[in-house]
mmCIF file of C-alpha atoms and ligand atoms in Angstrom:
data_model
loop_
_atom_site.group_PDB
_atom_site.id
_atom_site.type_symbol
_atom_site.label_atom_id
_atom_site.label_comp_id
_atom_site.label_asym_id
_atom_site.label_seq_id
_atom_site.Cartn_x
_atom_site.Cartn_y
_atom_site.Cartn_z
ATOM 1 C CA MET A 1 40.258 19.355 -51.397
ATOM 2 C CA SER A 2 38.855 20.559 -48.033
ATOM 3 C CA SER A 3 36.366 22.522 -50.182
ATOM 4 C CA HIS A 4 34.369 19.448 -50.938
ATOM 5 C CA LYS A 5 34.255 18.307 -47.409
ATOM 6 C CA PRO A 6 29.973 18.161 -46.615
ATOM 7 C CA ILE A 7 29.254 21.177 -44.238
ATOM 8 C CA VAL A 8 27.423 20.102 -41.648
ATOM 9 C CA VAL A 9 25.223 23.039 -39.297
ATOM 10 C CA VAL A 10 24.880 22.160 -35.929
ATOM 11 C CA THR A 11 22.263 24.479 -34.203
ATOM 12 C CA GLY A 12 22.924 25.026 -30.756
ATOM 13 C CA GLY A 13 26.625 23.623 -31.551
ATOM 14 C CA ALA A 14 28.425 26.184 -28.311
ATOM 15 C CA GLY A 15 26.559 23.777 -26.399
ATOM 16 C CA PHE A 16 26.967 21.154 -23.627
ATOM 17 C CA ILE A 17 25.743 18.346 -26.385
ATOM 18 C CA GLY A 18 26.288 20.121 -29.442
ATOM 19 C CA SER A 19 29.619 20.824 -28.331
ATOM 20 C CA HIS A 20 30.607 17.090 -28.161
ATOM 21 C CA THR A 21 28.904 16.397 -31.618
ATOM 22 C CA VAL A 22 30.718 19.123 -32.818
ATOM 23 C CA ASP A 23 34.261 17.337 -32.154
ATOM 24 C CA ALA A 24 33.089 14.131 -33.739
ATOM 25 C CA LEU A 25 31.506 15.258 -36.250
ATOM 26 C CA ILE A 26 35.073 16.993 -37.628
ATOM 27 C CA GLU A 27 37.000 14.407 -36.578
ATOM 28 C CA ALA A 28 34.970 12.649 -39.113
ATOM 29 C CA GLY A 29 36.206 14.835 -42.100
ATOM 30 C CA ASN A 30 33.035 17.507 -41.945
ATOM 31 C CA ARG A 31 33.119 20.845 -41.909
ATOM 32 C CA VAL A 32 30.834 22.066 -39.499
ATOM 33 C CA VAL A 33 28.604 25.489 -38.974
ATOM 34 C CA VAL A 34 27.294 26.954 -35.277
ATOM 35 C CA LEU A 35 24.492 28.100 -34.961
ATOM 36 C CA ASP A 36 24.546 29.701 -31.605
ATOM 37 C CA ASP A 37 22.529 32.611 -29.291
ATOM 38 C CA PHE A 38 25.005 31.582 -26.529
ATOM 39 C CA ARG A 39 22.648 32.230 -23.955
ATOM 40 C CA THR A 40 23.841 28.899 -22.322
ATOM 41 C CA GLY A 41 26.377 27.830 -24.863
ATOM 42 C CA LYS A 42 29.903 29.310 -24.560
ATOM 43 C CA ARG A 43 32.723 29.472 -26.925
ATOM 44 C CA ALA A 44 34.921 28.112 -24.704
ATOM 45 C CA ASN A 45 33.079 24.404 -25.134
ATOM 46 C CA LEU A 46 34.606 25.037 -29.311
ATOM 47 C CA ALA A 47 38.524 26.289 -28.103
ATOM 48 C CA ARG A 48 40.026 23.081 -30.132
ATOM 49 C CA TRP A 49 38.691 24.509 -33.239
ATOM 50 C CA LEU A 50 39.048 28.549 -32.606
ATOM 51 C CA ALA A 51 42.535 28.773 -34.234
ATOM 52 C CA PRO A 52 42.075 30.723 -37.658
ATOM 53 C CA GLU A 53 44.100 27.410 -39.288
ATOM 54 C CA HIS A 54 40.106 25.875 -39.133
ATOM 55 C CA ARG A 55 37.954 28.577 -40.350
ATOM 56 C CA PHE A 56 36.808 27.868 -43.271
ATOM 57 C CA ASP A 57 39.342 29.979 -45.434
ATOM 58 C CA GLY A 58 41.690 28.205 -43.250
ATOM 59 C CA ALA A 59 44.500 25.562 -44.188
ATOM 60 C CA HIS A 60 42.209 23.040 -42.103
ATOM 61 C CA ALA A 61 39.089 24.048 -43.068
ATOM 62 C CA ALA A 62 36.899 22.830 -39.604
ATOM 63 C CA LEU A 63 34.455 25.484 -37.860
ATOM 64 C CA GLU A 64 32.819 28.557 -38.529
ATOM 65 C CA ILE A 65 30.210 30.006 -35.925
ATOM 66 C CA VAL A 66 26.932 31.877 -36.699
ATOM 67 C CA THR A 67 25.927 34.160 -34.023
ATOM 68 C CA CYS A 68 21.903 33.811 -34.802
ATOM 69 C CA ASP A 69 18.488 32.697 -32.848
ATOM 70 C CA VAL A 70 17.187 29.734 -34.573
ATOM 71 C CA ALA A 71 13.831 31.101 -34.571
ATOM 72 C CA HIS A 72 14.719 34.249 -36.367
ATOM 73 C CA GLY A 73 16.761 35.191 -39.911
ATOM 74 C CA ILE A 74 18.234 31.909 -40.032
ATOM 75 C CA PHE A 75 17.678 31.994 -43.863
ATOM 76 C CA ALA A 76 19.853 35.733 -43.727
ATOM 77 C CA ALA A 77 22.505 34.636 -41.313
ATOM 78 C CA LEU A 78 23.563 31.053 -43.473
ATOM 79 C CA GLU A 79 24.252 32.868 -46.908
ATOM 80 C CA PRO A 80 26.990 34.250 -46.680
ATOM 81 C CA ILE A 81 28.672 30.835 -45.935
ATOM 82 C CA THR A 82 26.972 28.828 -48.297
ATOM 83 C CA SER A 83 27.410 31.194 -51.322
ATOM 84 C CA ARG A 84 31.194 31.202 -50.525
ATOM 85 C CA TYR A 85 31.269 27.617 -49.305
ATOM 86 C CA GLY A 86 28.789 25.509 -50.396
ATOM 87 C CA ARG A 87 25.125 24.444 -49.801
ATOM 88 C CA VAL A 88 24.269 22.856 -46.148
ATOM 89 C CA GLU A 89 23.915 19.468 -46.732
ATOM 90 C CA ARG A 90 22.954 17.742 -43.248
ATOM 91 C CA ILE A 91 21.788 19.741 -40.287
ATOM 92 C CA VAL A 92 21.827 18.128 -36.839
ATOM 93 C CA HIS A 93 18.802 20.252 -34.640
ATOM 94 C CA LEU A 94 20.251 20.677 -31.028
ATOM 95 C CA ALA A 95 19.149 24.858 -29.966
ATOM 96 C CA ALA A 96 16.720 24.601 -27.237
ATOM 97 C CA GLN A 97 15.878 26.053 -23.858
ATOM 98 C CA VAL A 98 16.289 22.547 -22.319
ATOM 99 C CA SER A 99 14.742 23.137 -19.259
ATOM 100 C CA VAL A 100 11.532 21.166 -18.173
ATOM 101 C CA VAL A 101 11.368 23.873 -14.913
ATOM 102 C CA ALA A 102 11.897 26.947 -16.943
ATOM 103 C CA SER A 103 9.079 26.002 -19.112
ATOM 104 C CA ILE A 104 6.429 25.742 -16.989
ATOM 105 C CA ALA A 105 7.637 29.094 -15.266
ATOM 106 C CA ASN A 106 7.529 30.853 -19.215
ATOM 107 C CA PRO A 107 5.863 27.985 -21.626
ATOM 108 C CA LEU A 108 6.381 31.402 -24.403
ATOM 109 C CA VAL A 109 9.787 31.659 -24.933
ATOM 110 C CA ASP A 110 10.071 27.294 -24.571
ATOM 111 C CA MET A 111 7.321 27.394 -27.214
ATOM 112 C CA SER A 112 8.933 30.394 -29.398
ATOM 113 C CA VAL A 113 12.259 28.477 -29.731
ATOM 114 C CA ASN A 114 11.854 24.904 -28.951
ATOM 115 C CA TYR A 115 8.826 24.384 -31.292
ATOM 116 C CA GLY A 116 9.459 27.994 -33.518
ATOM 117 C CA GLY A 117 13.245 27.075 -33.992
ATOM 118 C CA THR A 118 12.248 23.359 -35.355
ATOM 119 C CA LEU A 119 9.855 25.004 -37.956
ATOM 120 C CA HIS A 120 12.621 27.513 -39.280
ATOM 121 C CA VAL A 121 15.032 24.710 -39.466
ATOM 122 C CA LEU A 122 12.264 22.962 -41.356
ATOM 123 C CA GLU A 123 11.799 25.433 -43.629
ATOM 124 C CA TYR A 124 15.313 25.887 -44.232
ATOM 125 C CA ALA A 125 15.370 22.423 -44.916
ATOM 126 C CA ARG A 126 12.922 22.462 -47.707
ATOM 127 C CA ALA A 127 14.229 25.691 -49.068
ATOM 128 C CA CYS A 128 17.545 24.564 -49.562
ATOM 129 C CA ASN A 129 17.454 20.935 -50.400
ATOM 130 C CA VAL A 130 18.934 19.888 -47.109
ATOM 131 C CA SER A 131 19.686 15.559 -47.222
ATOM 132 C CA LYS A 132 18.915 15.016 -43.726
ATOM 133 C CA VAL A 133 18.048 16.604 -40.754
ATOM 134 C CA ALA A 134 18.312 14.948 -37.023
ATOM 135 C CA PHE A 135 16.360 16.613 -34.007
ATOM 136 C CA ALA A 136 17.038 16.412 -30.456
ATOM 137 C CA SER A 137 13.883 15.029 -28.816
ATOM 138 C CA SER A 138 13.201 13.973 -25.169
ATOM 139 C CA ALA A 139 12.090 11.129 -23.277
ATOM 140 C CA ALA A 140 9.202 14.259 -22.017
ATOM 141 C CA VAL A 141 7.268 13.598 -24.868
ATOM 142 C CA TYR A 142 5.835 10.409 -23.228
ATOM 143 C CA GLY A 143 5.252 11.721 -19.723
ATOM 144 C CA ASP A 144 4.433 10.204 -16.775
ATOM 145 C CA VAL A 145 4.235 6.390 -17.881
ATOM 146 C CA THR A 146 4.486 3.953 -15.035
ATOM 147 C CA GLU A 147 5.834 1.037 -17.018
ATOM 148 C CA MET A 148 9.043 0.749 -17.880
ATOM 149 C CA PRO A 149 11.331 0.347 -19.866
ATOM 150 C CA VAL A 150 9.551 3.039 -22.427
ATOM 151 C CA ALA A 151 9.693 1.844 -26.149
ATOM 152 C CA GLU A 152 8.884 4.292 -28.899
ATOM 153 C CA THR A 153 5.450 2.968 -29.436
ATOM 154 C CA THR A 154 4.166 3.755 -26.384
ATOM 155 C CA PRO A 155 1.277 7.020 -26.737
ATOM 156 C CA CYS A 156 3.050 10.292 -26.117
ATOM 157 C CA ARG A 157 1.246 12.435 -23.225
ATOM 158 C CA PRO A 158 3.734 14.976 -22.453
ATOM 159 C CA VAL A 159 3.062 16.752 -18.940
ATOM 160 C CA SER A 160 4.891 19.936 -19.282
ATOM 161 C CA PRO A 161 5.268 22.590 -22.145
ATOM 162 C CA TYR A 162 8.468 21.411 -23.078
ATOM 163 C CA GLY A 163 7.716 18.333 -23.735
ATOM 164 C CA ILE A 164 4.803 19.463 -25.596
ATOM 165 C CA ASP A 165 6.677 21.432 -28.115
ATOM 166 C CA LYS A 166 9.406 18.755 -28.349
ATOM 167 C CA TYR A 167 5.993 16.314 -29.499
ATOM 168 C CA ALA A 168 4.694 18.865 -31.827
ATOM 169 C CA SER A 169 8.216 19.301 -33.202
ATOM 170 C CA GLU A 170 8.259 15.558 -34.007
ATOM 171 C CA LEU A 171 4.994 15.831 -35.914
ATOM 172 C CA ALA A 172 6.634 18.572 -38.110
ATOM 173 C CA LEU A 173 9.556 16.214 -38.835
ATOM 174 C CA ASP A 174 7.114 13.671 -39.748
ATOM 175 C CA TYR A 175 5.309 16.350 -41.529
ATOM 176 C CA TYR A 176 8.255 17.426 -44.001
ATOM 177 C CA ALA A 177 9.649 14.359 -44.472
ATOM 178 C CA SER A 178 6.209 13.150 -45.620
ATOM 179 C CA VAL A 179 5.001 16.017 -47.696
ATOM 180 C CA HIS A 180 8.374 18.045 -48.520
ATOM 181 C CA ASN A 181 10.901 14.588 -48.998
ATOM 182 C CA VAL A 182 12.994 15.976 -46.321
ATOM 183 C CA PRO A 183 14.685 13.092 -44.915
ATOM 184 C CA THR A 184 14.404 13.863 -41.142
ATOM 185 C CA THR A 185 15.071 11.180 -37.433
ATOM 186 C CA ALA A 186 13.978 12.484 -34.117
ATOM 187 C CA LEU A 187 16.439 10.661 -31.068
ATOM 188 C CA ARG A 188 14.862 11.126 -27.699
ATOM 189 C CA PHE A 189 17.365 11.447 -25.556
ATOM 190 C CA PHE A 190 16.755 10.351 -21.682
ATOM 191 C CA ASN A 191 18.545 12.179 -19.282
ATOM 192 C CA VAL A 192 22.390 13.124 -20.729
ATOM 193 C CA TYR A 193 25.302 13.424 -18.707
ATOM 194 C CA GLY A 194 29.174 14.239 -18.380
ATOM 195 C CA PRO A 195 32.038 16.862 -19.078
ATOM 196 C CA ARG A 196 31.189 20.952 -20.553
ATOM 197 C CA GLN A 197 27.620 20.387 -19.553
ATOM 198 C CA ASP A 198 26.979 23.554 -17.598
ATOM 199 C CA PRO A 199 26.163 23.418 -12.795
ATOM 200 C CA THR A 200 25.396 26.921 -12.689
ATOM 201 C CA SER A 201 21.795 27.495 -13.141
ATOM 202 C CA PRO A 202 19.001 25.986 -10.819
ATOM 203 C CA TYR A 203 17.622 24.380 -14.090
ATOM 204 C CA SER A 204 20.876 22.403 -14.603
ATOM 205 C CA GLY A 205 21.020 18.830 -14.887
ATOM 206 C CA VAL A 206 21.074 17.086 -11.562
ATOM 207 C CA ILE A 207 24.456 15.269 -12.552
ATOM 208 C CA SER A 208 26.442 18.379 -13.545
ATOM 209 C CA ILE A 209 24.981 20.359 -10.060
ATOM 210 C CA PHE A 210 26.001 17.009 -7.835
ATOM 211 C CA ALA A 211 29.048 17.282 -9.331
ATOM 212 C CA ASP A 212 29.661 20.536 -8.941
ATOM 213 C CA ARG A 213 28.687 20.406 -5.134
ATOM 214 C CA ALA A 214 30.315 17.390 -4.408
ATOM 215 C CA ARG A 215 33.989 18.895 -5.588
ATOM 216 C CA ALA A 216 33.112 21.443 -2.810
ATOM 217 C CA GLY A 217 31.900 19.178 -0.389
ATOM 218 C CA ALA A 218 28.629 21.230 -0.348
ATOM 219 C CA LEU A 219 24.687 20.286 -0.149
ATOM 220 C CA LEU A 220 23.207 18.384 -2.023
ATOM 221 C CA THR A 221 19.320 18.712 -2.153
ATOM 222 C CA ILE A 222 17.026 15.783 -3.181
ATOM 223 C CA PHE A 223 13.398 17.406 -4.723
ATOM 224 C CA GLY A 224 11.183 14.976 -2.876
ATOM 225 C CA ASP A 225 12.196 11.848 -2.093
ATOM 226 C CA GLY A 226 14.073 10.889 -3.878
ATOM 227 C CA SER A 227 12.435 7.943 -5.154
ATOM 228 C CA GLN A 228 11.981 9.183 -8.652
ATOM 229 C CA THR A 229 14.047 7.511 -11.253
ATOM 230 C CA ARG A 230 16.013 8.689 -14.544
ATOM 231 C CA ASP A 231 17.956 7.003 -17.387
ATOM 232 C CA PHE A 232 20.988 8.761 -17.170
ATOM 233 C CA VAL A 233 22.974 8.240 -20.698
ATOM 234 C CA TYR A 234 26.491 9.774 -21.034
ATOM 235 C CA VAL A 235 27.048 12.567 -23.609
ATOM 236 C CA GLY A 236 29.435 10.124 -25.861
ATOM 237 C CA ASP A 237 27.320 7.402 -26.354
ATOM 238 C CA VAL A 238 25.036 10.120 -27.320
ATOM 239 C CA VAL A 239 26.667 11.366 -30.406
ATOM 240 C CA ARG A 240 27.416 7.665 -31.336
ATOM 241 C CA ALA A 241 23.746 7.997 -32.058
ATOM 242 C CA LEU A 242 23.442 11.462 -33.264
ATOM 243 C CA LEU A 243 26.288 11.032 -35.801
ATOM 244 C CA ALA A 244 24.221 7.676 -36.571
ATOM 245 C CA ALA A 245 21.046 9.386 -37.023
ATOM 246 C CA VAL A 246 21.882 12.179 -39.340
ATOM 247 C CA ALA A 247 23.758 10.069 -41.871
ATOM 248 C CA ASP A 248 21.837 8.134 -45.076
ATOM 249 C CA GLY A 249 19.597 5.590 -45.253
ATOM 250 C CA ASN A 250 16.516 6.398 -42.638
ATOM 251 C CA THR A 251 14.036 8.869 -42.532
ATOM 252 C CA ARG A 252 10.805 9.510 -40.588
ATOM 253 C CA THR A 253 12.273 7.367 -37.646
ATOM 254 C CA VAL A 254 12.048 7.972 -34.188
ATOM 255 C CA ALA A 255 14.127 6.122 -31.797
ATOM 256 C CA ASN A 256 15.161 6.349 -27.733
ATOM 257 C CA VAL A 257 18.780 7.295 -26.691
ATOM 258 C CA GLY A 258 19.222 5.362 -23.478
ATOM 259 C CA THR A 259 20.646 2.830 -21.392
ATOM 260 C CA GLY A 260 18.003 0.926 -20.356
ATOM 261 C CA ARG A 261 18.741 0.920 -16.616
ATOM 262 C CA GLU A 262 17.423 3.314 -14.091
ATOM 263 C CA ILE A 263 18.197 5.166 -11.136
ATOM 264 C CA THR A 264 17.039 6.336 -8.236
ATOM 265 C CA VAL A 265 18.100 10.594 -7.227
ATOM 266 C CA LEU A 266 19.016 9.082 -4.352
ATOM 267 C CA GLU A 267 21.147 6.546 -5.311
ATOM 268 C CA LEU A 268 22.575 8.672 -7.205
ATOM 269 C CA ALA A 269 23.164 11.511 -4.865
ATOM 270 C CA GLN A 270 24.464 9.263 -2.509
ATOM 271 C CA THR A 271 27.057 7.805 -5.513
ATOM 272 C CA ILE A 272 28.228 11.145 -6.190
ATOM 273 C CA VAL A 273 28.977 12.072 -2.539
ATOM 274 C CA ALA A 274 30.629 8.358 -3.060
ATOM 275 C CA LEU A 275 33.116 9.380 -5.778
ATOM 276 C CA GLY A 276 33.531 13.369 -4.232
ATOM 277 C CA GLY A 277 35.171 12.210 -1.483
ATOM 278 C CA GLY A 278 32.449 11.464 1.337
ATOM 279 C CA ALA A 279 32.302 15.378 2.445
ATOM 280 C CA SER A 280 28.963 15.987 1.211
ATOM 281 C CA THR A 281 25.506 15.674 2.804
ATOM 282 C CA ILE A 282 22.575 15.419 1.376
ATOM 283 C CA ALA A 283 19.237 17.339 1.873
ATOM 284 C CA HIS A 284 14.983 16.911 0.320
ATOM 285 C CA ALA A 285 13.532 19.807 -0.216
ATOM 286 C CA PRO A 286 9.790 20.092 -1.911
ATOM 287 C CA ALA A 287 8.932 17.805 -4.740
ATOM 288 C CA ARG A 288 9.019 19.601 -8.280
ATOM 289 C CA GLY A 289 5.268 20.173 -10.132
ATOM 290 C CA GLY A 290 5.501 18.572 -13.489
ATOM 291 C CA GLU A 291 7.922 15.855 -13.403
ATOM 292 C CA ILE A 292 7.814 12.128 -14.174
ATOM 293 C CA LEU A 293 8.175 9.955 -11.594
ATOM 294 C CA LYS A 294 9.563 6.464 -13.533
ATOM 295 C CA SER A 295 12.051 6.830 -16.946
ATOM 296 C CA ARG A 296 13.923 4.288 -18.552
ATOM 297 C CA ALA A 297 14.783 3.718 -21.880
ATOM 298 C CA ASN A 298 13.797 0.380 -24.093
ATOM 299 C CA VAL A 299 16.777 0.384 -26.084
ATOM 300 C CA ASP A 300 15.797 -2.136 -29.402
ATOM 301 C CA ARG A 301 15.046 0.478 -31.957
ATOM 302 C CA LEU A 302 18.360 2.257 -30.834
ATOM 303 C CA ARG A 303 20.381 -0.640 -31.526
ATOM 304 C CA ASP A 304 18.368 -2.460 -34.761
ATOM 305 C CA ARG A 305 18.302 1.023 -36.924
ATOM 306 C CA PHE A 306 21.412 2.290 -35.726
ATOM 307 C CA GLY A 307 23.571 -0.005 -34.110
ATOM 308 C CA VAL A 308 24.616 2.007 -31.447
ATOM 309 C CA VAL A 309 24.438 0.835 -27.979
ATOM 310 C CA ALA A 310 25.153 2.715 -25.052
ATOM 311 C CA GLN A 311 28.697 1.858 -23.645
ATOM 312 C CA THR A 312 29.842 3.839 -20.863
ATOM 313 C CA PRO A 313 28.745 2.822 -17.072
ATOM 314 C CA LEU A 314 27.148 5.244 -14.556
ATOM 315 C CA VAL A 315 30.277 5.256 -12.377
ATOM 316 C CA ASP A 316 32.750 5.489 -15.437
ATOM 317 C CA GLY A 317 30.707 8.628 -16.672
ATOM 318 C CA LEU A 318 30.673 9.984 -13.410
ATOM 319 C CA ARG A 319 34.161 9.579 -12.873
ATOM 320 C CA ALA A 320 35.074 11.438 -16.006
ATOM 321 C CA THR A 321 32.082 14.056 -15.130
ATOM 322 C CA LEU A 322 33.484 14.662 -11.783
ATOM 323 C CA ALA A 323 37.258 14.899 -13.142
HETATM 324 P P1 NAD B 401 22.879 23.348 -23.457
HETATM 325 O O1 NAD B 401 22.113 24.595 -22.808
HETATM 326 O O2 NAD B 401 24.137 23.109 -23.060
HETATM 327 O O3 NAD B 401 22.774 23.532 -25.312
HETATM 328 C C1 NAD B 401 21.193 23.883 -25.835
HETATM 329 C C2 NAD B 401 22.734 24.839 -26.452
HETATM 330 O O4 NAD B 401 21.483 25.525 -28.021
HETATM 331 C C3 NAD B 401 23.244 26.232 -26.318
HETATM 332 O O5 NAD B 401 24.379 26.835 -26.794
HETATM 333 C C4 NAD B 401 22.295 27.318 -26.266
HETATM 334 O O6 NAD B 401 23.495 28.738 -26.748
HETATM 335 C C5 NAD B 401 21.653 27.432 -27.818
HETATM 336 N N1 NAD B 401 20.291 27.652 -28.048
HETATM 337 C C6 NAD B 401 19.294 27.495 -26.762
HETATM 338 N N2 NAD B 401 18.372 29.067 -27.618
HETATM 339 C C7 NAD B 401 18.846 28.781 -28.792
HETATM 340 C C8 NAD B 401 18.247 29.741 -30.078
HETATM 341 N N3 NAD B 401 17.072 30.461 -29.443
HETATM 342 N N4 NAD B 401 19.213 30.940 -30.857
HETATM 343 C C9 NAD B 401 19.963 29.851 -31.466
HETATM 344 N N5 NAD B 401 20.788 29.084 -30.088
HETATM 345 C C10 NAD B 401 20.067 28.640 -28.928
HETATM 346 O O7 NAD B 401 21.887 21.901 -23.459
HETATM 347 P P2 NAD B 401 22.011 20.574 -23.854
HETATM 348 O O8 NAD B 401 21.987 19.962 -22.808
HETATM 349 O O9 NAD B 401 23.498 20.071 -24.971
HETATM 350 O O10 NAD B 401 21.131 20.038 -24.981
HETATM 351 C C11 NAD B 401 21.005 20.009 -26.270
HETATM 352 C C12 NAD B 401 19.309 19.492 -27.245
HETATM 353 O O11 NAD B 401 19.146 18.142 -26.140
HETATM 354 C C13 NAD B 401 18.122 20.561 -26.397
HETATM 355 O O12 NAD B 401 17.570 20.904 -28.041
HETATM 356 C C14 NAD B 401 17.386 19.697 -25.456
HETATM 357 O O13 NAD B 401 16.440 19.936 -25.613
HETATM 358 C C15 NAD B 401 18.109 18.541 -25.880
HETATM 359 N N6 NAD B 401 17.829 17.722 -24.628
HETATM 360 C C16 NAD B 401 18.832 17.281 -23.920
HETATM 361 C C17 NAD B 401 18.862 16.734 -22.541
HETATM 362 C C18 NAD B 401 20.051 16.902 -21.559
HETATM 363 O O14 NAD B 401 19.874 15.743 -20.623
HETATM 364 N N7 NAD B 401 20.445 16.790 -21.492
HETATM 365 C C19 NAD B 401 17.591 15.219 -23.010
HETATM 366 C C20 NAD B 401 16.666 15.807 -23.469
HETATM 367 C C21 NAD B 401 16.702 16.414 -24.647
HETATM 368 C C1 UD1 B 402 16.366 16.230 -18.175
HETATM 369 C C2 UD1 B 402 16.514 17.584 -19.224
HETATM 370 C C3 UD1 B 402 15.728 17.463 -20.306
HETATM 371 C C4 UD1 B 402 14.976 16.099 -21.521
HETATM 372 C C5 UD1 B 402 14.999 15.724 -20.264
HETATM 373 C C6 UD1 B 402 14.969 13.903 -21.083
HETATM 374 C C7 UD1 B 402 18.261 19.429 -17.967
HETATM 375 C C8 UD1 B 402 18.161 20.422 -17.477
HETATM 376 N N1 UD1 B 402 16.663 18.628 -18.461
HETATM 377 O O1 UD1 B 402 14.685 16.510 -17.531
HETATM 378 O O2 UD1 B 402 16.363 18.107 -20.898
HETATM 379 O O3 UD1 B 402 14.460 16.475 -21.866
HETATM 380 O O4 UD1 B 402 15.630 15.387 -18.926
HETATM 381 O O5 UD1 B 402 14.211 13.061 -19.958
HETATM 382 O O6 UD1 B 402 19.038 18.502 -18.843
HETATM 383 N N2 UD1 B 402 16.813 16.926 -9.233
HETATM 384 C C9 UD1 B 402 17.359 17.109 -7.810
HETATM 385 N N3 UD1 B 402 18.065 17.959 -7.263
HETATM 386 C C10 UD1 B 402 18.301 19.010 -8.355
HETATM 387 C C11 UD1 B 402 17.959 18.937 -9.337
HETATM 388 C C12 UD1 B 402 17.159 18.207 -9.864
HETATM 389 O O7 UD1 B 402 16.985 15.827 -6.818
HETATM 390 O O8 UD1 B 402 19.364 19.635 -7.561
HETATM 391 C C13 UD1 B 402 16.057 15.987 -9.635
HETATM 392 C C14 UD1 B 402 14.782 16.480 -10.216
HETATM 393 O O9 UD1 B 402 13.893 17.045 -8.893
HETATM 394 C C15 UD1 B 402 14.989 15.451 -11.068
HETATM 395 C C16 UD1 B 402 15.832 14.943 -11.520
HETATM 396 O O10 UD1 B 402 16.747 15.053 -10.462
HETATM 397 O O11 UD1 B 402 13.167 14.332 -10.514
HETATM 398 C C17 UD1 B 402 16.395 15.076 -12.909
HETATM 399 O O12 UD1 B 402 16.615 16.445 -13.338
HETATM 400 P P1 UD1 B 402 16.904 16.838 -14.350
HETATM 401 O O13 UD1 B 402 18.238 16.934 -14.249
HETATM 402 O O14 UD1 B 402 16.265 18.679 -14.077
HETATM 403 O O15 UD1 B 402 16.412 16.394 -15.672
HETATM 404 P P2 UD1 B 402 15.209 16.342 -15.952
HETATM 405 O O16 UD1 B 402 13.790 16.858 -15.556
HETATM 406 O O17 UD1 B 402 14.764 14.720 -16.152
#
């Protein structure tokens, strides 16, 4: 019976958003192959599914892990699994270098992983008749837009290599959908946060860093005056959007994934300090270059096409993250 469950590949499945996506896909009855090179991802994020009984040849087929760079040799890496257990039906493509700042420091790495990786995934999908590719794009494709909220019809003028590579990936998805009949959907995530987001790099997501600092009673550093805004969306809401996007019935679709609300980084820092017990103080450092100043999603298309509305209030999501 288990051999008939669809196989879904999740690239970047050992990471923050990826591991929550894996949990939801397996709970929905899929067999999942995580393709990840573990440069930021962790096996511990997949701990629930690491027991031998969850291997595809075990009693409760659920998870296989393929350690591979998404931009090199994914055909050969997936072949031992597909020859034994059947074709890949769907792909959720999340593997990427995720920091805007790191992309400015090293655009060549960003381009080869974030754009090159997408091309490898799309070539695999074309050659192997994959039924659907869902891709993690980003609000960074819009660039420095001043009119809020930003809708999908807004022209894309990215201001960082990361934003350029995400936009180029979207164009490649559209090309493969229209010319090679590979059904694709790109979701433009706004700022995603929640448990398992790794706070250890200076390039980590701001909520993971602030939560880590607040728990330790340490200093929170705001880049700039803190008036820049972001639309912070809880990872559980993002996963619901991904599961809807990787299902049948939509192709050549691009949709924002956010809450439709924005908060300044200063207010965010103050809220996290209060939730963390109030022991931390806040300092300011020079603003980062290449940053967008305002960000708030128009989320009508996400609701209308996918029936998904972000439900988690920021304070609830912050409490779950701090815990
Ligand atoms: P993450 O760093 O936790 O996850 C990325 C995963 O990809 C990691 O497991 C990492 O090991 C893997 N990976 C990176 N390069 C790889 C490569 N060359 N080959 C194979 N695996 C590789 O980050 P995340 O926040 O979970 O991001 C997931 C996706 O969502 C990314 O595509 C990111 O650009 C996108 N996104 C994230 C946010 C956010 O706020 N976190 C917002 C917009 C878009
Ligand atoms: C984030 C994501 C990026 C995604 C984009 C979509 C990460 C690391 N980056 O980029 O993948 O495509 O959202 O909108 O998840 N800040 C501080 N102090 C800190 C850290 C950050 O003040 O210690 C500020 C930054 O200057 C920025 C804001 O917080 O203004 C958010 O920064 P960050 O979490 O790095 O995310 P983005 O650059 O928005």
